[in-house]
Short mmCIF file of C-alpha atoms in Angstrom, two decimals:
data_model
loop_
_atom_site.label_atom_id
_atom_site.label_comp_id
_atom_site.label_asym_id
_atom_site.label_seq_id
_atom_site.Cartn_x
_atom_site.Cartn_y
_atom_site.Cartn_z
CA UNK A 1 -9.21 -5.58 -9.17
CA UNK A 2 -10.20 -1.90 -9.40
CA UNK A 3 -11.07 0.73 -6.83
CA UNK A 4 -13.38 2.48 -9.23
CA UNK A 5 -13.56 4.24 -12.57
CA UNK A 6 -11.31 6.85 -10.98
CA UNK A 7 -9.51 4.27 -8.80
CA UNK A 8 -10.33 5.87 -5.46
CA UNK A 9 -11.16 5.14 -1.84
CA UNK A 10 -13.28 7.46 0.28
CA UNK A 11 -12.70 7.75 4.04
CA UNK A 12 -15.48 9.28 6.17
CA UNK A 13 -14.72 10.35 9.74
CA UNK A 14 -17.50 9.94 12.31
CA UNK A 15 -17.24 10.52 16.04
CA UNK A 16 -16.30 6.96 16.96
CA UNK A 17 -15.63 5.29 13.60
CA UNK A 18 -13.91 5.88 10.27
CA UNK A 19 -15.51 4.15 7.28
CA UNK A 20 -13.57 3.44 4.09
CA UNK A 21 -15.43 2.71 0.86
CA UNK A 22 -14.15 1.74 -2.57
CA UNK A 23 -15.52 3.18 -5.79
CA UNK A 24 -15.83 -0.28 -7.32
CA UNK A 25 -14.69 -3.81 -6.58
CA UNK A 26 -15.78 -4.09 -2.94
CA UNK A 27 -19.52 -4.44 -3.57
CA UNK A 28 -21.37 -3.71 -0.34
CA UNK A 29 -18.20 -4.21 1.75
CA UNK A 30 -16.47 -1.37 3.57
CA UNK A 31 -13.76 -1.04 6.18
CA UNK A 32 -14.61 0.33 9.61
CA UNK A 33 -11.88 1.61 11.90
CA UNK A 34 -12.58 2.10 15.60
CA UNK A 35 -11.21 5.54 16.55
CA UNK A 36 -10.46 4.45 20.11
CA UNK A 37 -8.84 1.03 19.69
CA UNK A 38 -7.66 1.37 16.06
CA UNK A 39 -9.21 -2.02 15.24
CA UNK A 40 -10.03 -2.49 11.54
CA UNK A 41 -12.99 -4.63 10.45
CA UNK A 42 -14.70 -5.41 7.17
CA UNK A 43 -18.46 -4.90 7.29
CA UNK A 44 -21.40 -5.19 4.93
CA UNK A 45 -23.41 -2.02 4.46
CA UNK A 46 -26.45 -4.15 3.60
CA UNK A 47 -26.32 -6.28 6.74
CA UNK A 48 -25.61 -3.29 9.00
CA UNK A 49 -26.64 -0.04 7.39
CA UNK A 50 -25.75 2.22 10.30
CA UNK A 51 -22.98 0.37 12.12
CA UNK A 52 -23.49 2.73 15.03
CA UNK A 53 -22.97 5.75 12.79
CA UNK A 54 -25.19 8.77 13.16
CA UNK A 55 -25.38 12.11 11.45
CA UNK A 56 -23.10 13.44 8.76
CA UNK A 57 -19.37 12.64 8.82
CA UNK A 58 -17.05 15.24 10.33
CA UNK A 59 -14.97 15.13 7.15
CA UNK A 60 -14.39 12.96 4.10
CA UNK A 61 -11.06 12.32 2.37
CA UNK A 62 -10.77 10.82 -1.11
CA UNK A 63 -7.54 9.10 -2.14
CA UNK A 64 -6.13 6.80 -4.82
CA UNK A 65 -5.45 4.00 -2.36
CA UNK A 66 -4.33 3.05 1.14
CA UNK A 67 -0.67 2.43 1.97
CA UNK A 68 -1.64 1.07 5.39
CA UNK A 69 -2.07 1.78 9.10
CA UNK A 70 0.42 2.57 11.84
CA UNK A 71 0.04 3.02 15.59
CA UNK A 72 2.00 5.80 17.29
CA UNK A 73 1.80 7.49 20.69
CA UNK A 74 -1.56 9.14 20.01
CA UNK A 75 -3.12 6.07 18.46
CA UNK A 76 -3.81 4.89 14.93
CA UNK A 77 -2.90 6.75 11.74
CA UNK A 78 -3.87 5.89 8.17
CA UNK A 79 -1.46 6.49 5.30
CA UNK A 80 -3.20 7.40 2.04
CA UNK A 81 -2.02 7.72 -1.56
CA UNK A 82 -3.20 11.22 -2.46
CA UNK A 83 -1.10 11.73 -5.59
CA UNK A 84 -0.12 9.38 -8.40
CA UNK A 85 1.54 9.60 -11.80
CA UNK A 86 1.09 7.06 -14.59
CA UNK A 87 4.60 6.06 -15.66
CA UNK A 88 3.95 3.26 -18.15
CA UNK A 89 2.14 0.05 -18.91
CA UNK A 90 2.89 -3.66 -18.77
CA UNK A 91 0.51 -5.33 -21.18
CA UNK A 92 -2.86 -3.76 -20.44
CA UNK A 93 -1.98 -2.79 -16.85
CA UNK A 94 -1.07 0.78 -15.95
CA UNK A 95 1.75 1.34 -13.46
CA UNK A 96 1.70 4.39 -11.19
CA UNK A 97 4.37 6.21 -9.21
CA UNK A 98 3.27 7.50 -5.80
CA UNK A 99 3.74 11.26 -6.03
CA UNK A 100 2.07 12.31 -2.78
CA UNK A 101 0.92 10.71 0.46
CA UNK A 102 -1.06 11.93 3.45
CA UNK A 103 -0.78 10.68 7.03
CA UNK A 104 -4.21 11.03 8.64
CA UNK A 105 -4.83 10.62 12.36
CA UNK A 106 -7.63 8.11 12.84
CA UNK A 107 -7.52 8.14 16.65
CA UNK A 108 -10.15 10.23 18.40
CA UNK A 109 -9.20 13.91 18.54
CA UNK A 110 -9.58 14.03 22.32
CA UNK A 111 -6.73 11.59 22.92
CA UNK A 112 -3.93 13.40 24.79
CA UNK A 113 -0.36 12.24 25.45
CA UNK A 114 2.24 13.63 27.92
CA UNK A 115 4.84 16.18 26.83
CA UNK A 116 7.77 13.87 26.05
CA UNK A 117 5.50 11.43 24.22
CA UNK A 118 4.15 14.31 22.16
CA UNK A 119 7.71 15.23 21.16
CA UNK A 120 8.40 11.61 20.23
CA UNK A 121 5.16 11.56 18.22
CA UNK A 122 6.24 14.57 16.18
CA UNK A 123 9.63 12.92 15.54
CA UNK A 124 8.05 9.66 14.39
CA UNK A 125 5.72 11.53 12.04
CA UNK A 126 8.63 13.48 10.51
CA UNK A 127 10.57 10.25 9.95
CA UNK A 128 7.54 8.58 8.36
CA UNK A 129 6.90 11.58 6.12
CA UNK A 130 10.55 11.59 5.07
CA UNK A 131 10.45 7.87 4.22
CA UNK A 132 7.29 8.33 2.16
CA UNK A 133 8.57 11.44 0.36
CA UNK A 134 10.93 9.52 -1.95
CA UNK A 135 9.58 9.24 -5.49
CA UNK A 136 10.36 5.56 -5.88
CA UNK A 137 7.19 3.79 -4.77
CA UNK A 138 5.18 2.13 -7.54
CA UNK A 139 1.90 0.22 -7.72
CA UNK A 140 -0.72 -1.09 -10.11
CA UNK A 141 -4.39 -1.78 -9.50
CA UNK A 142 -4.51 -4.95 -11.57
CA UNK A 143 -0.92 -6.24 -11.83
CA UNK A 144 1.23 -7.72 -9.09
CA UNK A 145 4.39 -5.61 -9.31
CA UNK A 146 6.01 -7.56 -6.47
CA UNK A 147 6.38 -10.62 -8.71
CA UNK A 148 8.13 -11.06 -12.05
CA UNK A 149 5.98 -12.05 -15.02
CA UNK A 150 7.52 -15.52 -14.84
CA UNK A 151 6.46 -15.97 -11.20
CA UNK A 152 3.01 -14.60 -12.02
CA UNK A 153 2.61 -17.14 -14.81
CA UNK A 154 3.55 -19.95 -12.45
CA UNK A 155 1.08 -18.69 -9.84
CA UNK A 156 -1.70 -18.51 -12.44
CA UNK A 157 -1.40 -22.23 -13.00
CA UNK A 158 -1.03 -23.12 -9.34
CA UNK A 159 -3.86 -20.90 -8.06
CA UNK A 160 -6.39 -21.34 -10.86
CA UNK A 161 -9.87 -20.30 -9.74
CA UNK A 162 -8.72 -18.67 -6.51
CA UNK A 163 -9.17 -15.03 -5.41
CA UNK A 164 -7.56 -12.34 -7.56
CA UNK A 165 -6.63 -10.15 -4.57
CA UNK A 166 -3.09 -8.99 -5.30
CA UNK A 167 -1.88 -9.16 -1.71
CA UNK A 168 -2.61 -12.90 -1.47
CA UNK A 169 0.07 -13.78 -4.03
CA UNK A 170 2.40 -10.82 -3.40
CA UNK A 171 6.08 -11.64 -2.96
CA UNK A 172 6.93 -11.26 0.73
CA UNK A 173 10.40 -9.91 -0.10
CA UNK A 174 9.18 -7.05 -2.26
CA UNK A 175 5.75 -6.22 -0.76
CA UNK A 176 7.28 -3.04 0.61
CA UNK A 177 4.26 -1.74 2.58
CA UNK A 178 3.33 -5.15 4.00
CA UNK A 179 3.88 -4.12 7.63
CA UNK A 180 1.59 -1.11 7.27
CA UNK A 181 -0.97 -3.17 5.35
CA UNK A 182 -1.22 -5.97 7.93
CA UNK A 183 -4.31 -4.52 9.73
CA UNK A 184 -6.07 -4.24 6.36
CA UNK A 185 -5.12 -7.81 5.39
CA UNK A 186 -6.39 -9.10 8.73
CA UNK A 187 -9.74 -7.39 8.10
CA UNK A 188 -9.88 -8.66 4.51
CA UNK A 189 -9.24 -12.26 5.61
CA UNK A 190 -12.81 -12.49 6.92
CA UNK A 191 -14.36 -10.92 3.83
CA UNK A 192 -14.84 -11.97 0.24
CA UNK A 193 -14.37 -8.51 -1.29
CA UNK A 194 -12.43 -6.32 1.17
CA UNK A 195 -9.10 -7.42 -0.32
CA UNK A 196 -9.58 -4.59 -2.80
CA UNK A 197 -8.53 -2.16 -0.05
CA UNK A 198 -5.03 -3.72 0.23
CA UNK A 199 -2.69 -2.09 -2.29
CA UNK A 200 0.76 -3.75 -2.56
CA UNK A 201 3.58 -1.35 -3.48
CA UNK A 202 7.18 -1.85 -4.48
CA UNK A 203 10.14 0.40 -3.73
CA UNK A 204 12.70 0.73 -6.49
CA UNK A 205 12.69 1.76 -10.14
CA UNK A 206 10.30 1.53 -13.08
CA UNK A 207 10.83 2.76 -16.64
CA UNK A 208 8.79 2.13 -19.76
CA UNK A 209 10.08 3.29 -23.16
CA UNK A 210 8.71 2.77 -26.62
CA UNK A 211 11.29 1.09 -28.83
CA UNK A 212 11.33 0.41 -32.59
CA UNK A 213 13.53 -2.33 -34.03
CA UNK A 214 13.34 -3.11 -37.74
CA UNK A 215 9.89 -1.61 -37.99
CA UNK A 216 8.49 -3.39 -34.94
CA UNK A 217 7.35 -1.03 -32.18
CA UNK A 218 7.01 -2.28 -28.59
CA UNK A 219 7.35 -1.16 -24.98
CA UNK A 220 10.62 -1.97 -23.24
CA UNK A 221 10.19 -2.10 -19.46
CA UNK A 222 12.76 -2.25 -16.66
CA UNK A 223 11.62 -2.90 -13.08
CA UNK A 224 13.89 -2.97 -10.05
CA UNK A 225 12.44 -4.16 -6.75
CA UNK A 226 14.16 -3.42 -3.46
CA UNK A 227 13.84 -6.02 -0.71
CA UNK A 228 12.17 -4.90 2.51
CA UNK A 229 13.79 -7.25 5.01
CA UNK A 230 17.29 -5.83 5.51
CA UNK A 231 17.77 -2.21 4.54
CA UNK A 232 20.07 0.62 5.48
CA UNK A 233 22.95 2.78 4.37
CA UNK A 234 25.84 0.63 3.18
CA UNK A 235 28.11 1.80 6.02
CA UNK A 236 25.60 0.52 8.59
CA UNK A 237 24.00 -2.48 6.89
CA UNK A 238 26.23 -5.17 5.40
CA UNK A 239 26.28 -8.90 4.81
CA UNK A 240 23.44 -11.23 5.75
CA UNK A 241 21.41 -11.77 8.91
CA UNK A 242 20.72 -15.09 10.66
CA UNK A 243 17.80 -15.80 8.32
CA UNK A 244 19.88 -15.26 5.19
CA UNK A 245 18.46 -11.86 4.26
CA UNK A 246 21.22 -9.92 2.53
CA UNK A 247 21.66 -6.19 2.96
CA UNK A 248 19.79 -4.02 0.43
CA UNK A 249 18.79 -6.95 -1.75
CA UNK A 250 17.25 -6.03 -5.11
CA UNK A 251 16.17 -7.77 -8.31
CA UNK A 252 15.86 -6.29 -11.78
CA UNK A 253 13.46 -7.52 -14.45
CA UNK A 254 13.45 -6.64 -18.15
CA UNK A 255 10.21 -7.04 -20.11
#
């Protein structure tokens, strides 16, 4: 599942709609985001060539992928992966670290909020930027990093012949951007190809080192995945909740 030879998505901003296109993998499918309601839909460019769009876009942003969508006081925002660093491979799949993100306001520019709400908005954006600034988010375009290789092998047998969209088999515990990706998944559920726009990420650690033992050279990989369901500083988050989610749960895999 690739977003193109350069692995990119292109977002074009029109007066009432934002369109998101993939370089490859989505065929004639694109995402369309209503700039007033924030609703995300998958649409075919062949069935509806204009989609109510007219003229040239106000601006176009190219990114390596979409983290997801979030609604704040002024409406919908889209979080994009604008920087990535290849940090190793697992088999033939390249793993990337997210090195830079961009929070882009999708809501119409004429949307105004009162003074206190505007202050809250700025605070929420700073918190989101701070959370995204850590250099410990990882993803792959064609490997499900949320699952161990053992779980992936089991899924291959159970889901033979089904869609290869990564988000459909992603581990709920370690699909770190699942909340932000929910509007994209909802749009992709009614499309055969729009699942390419959903990019599962993990939060944790990834290292890949070349090792030689008795003349045999191979890659040694360590992956740590941090659970998303019960997080927090250890002085504020301890024990387990009513659903059995333990504080700051993590798993480590050696390959």
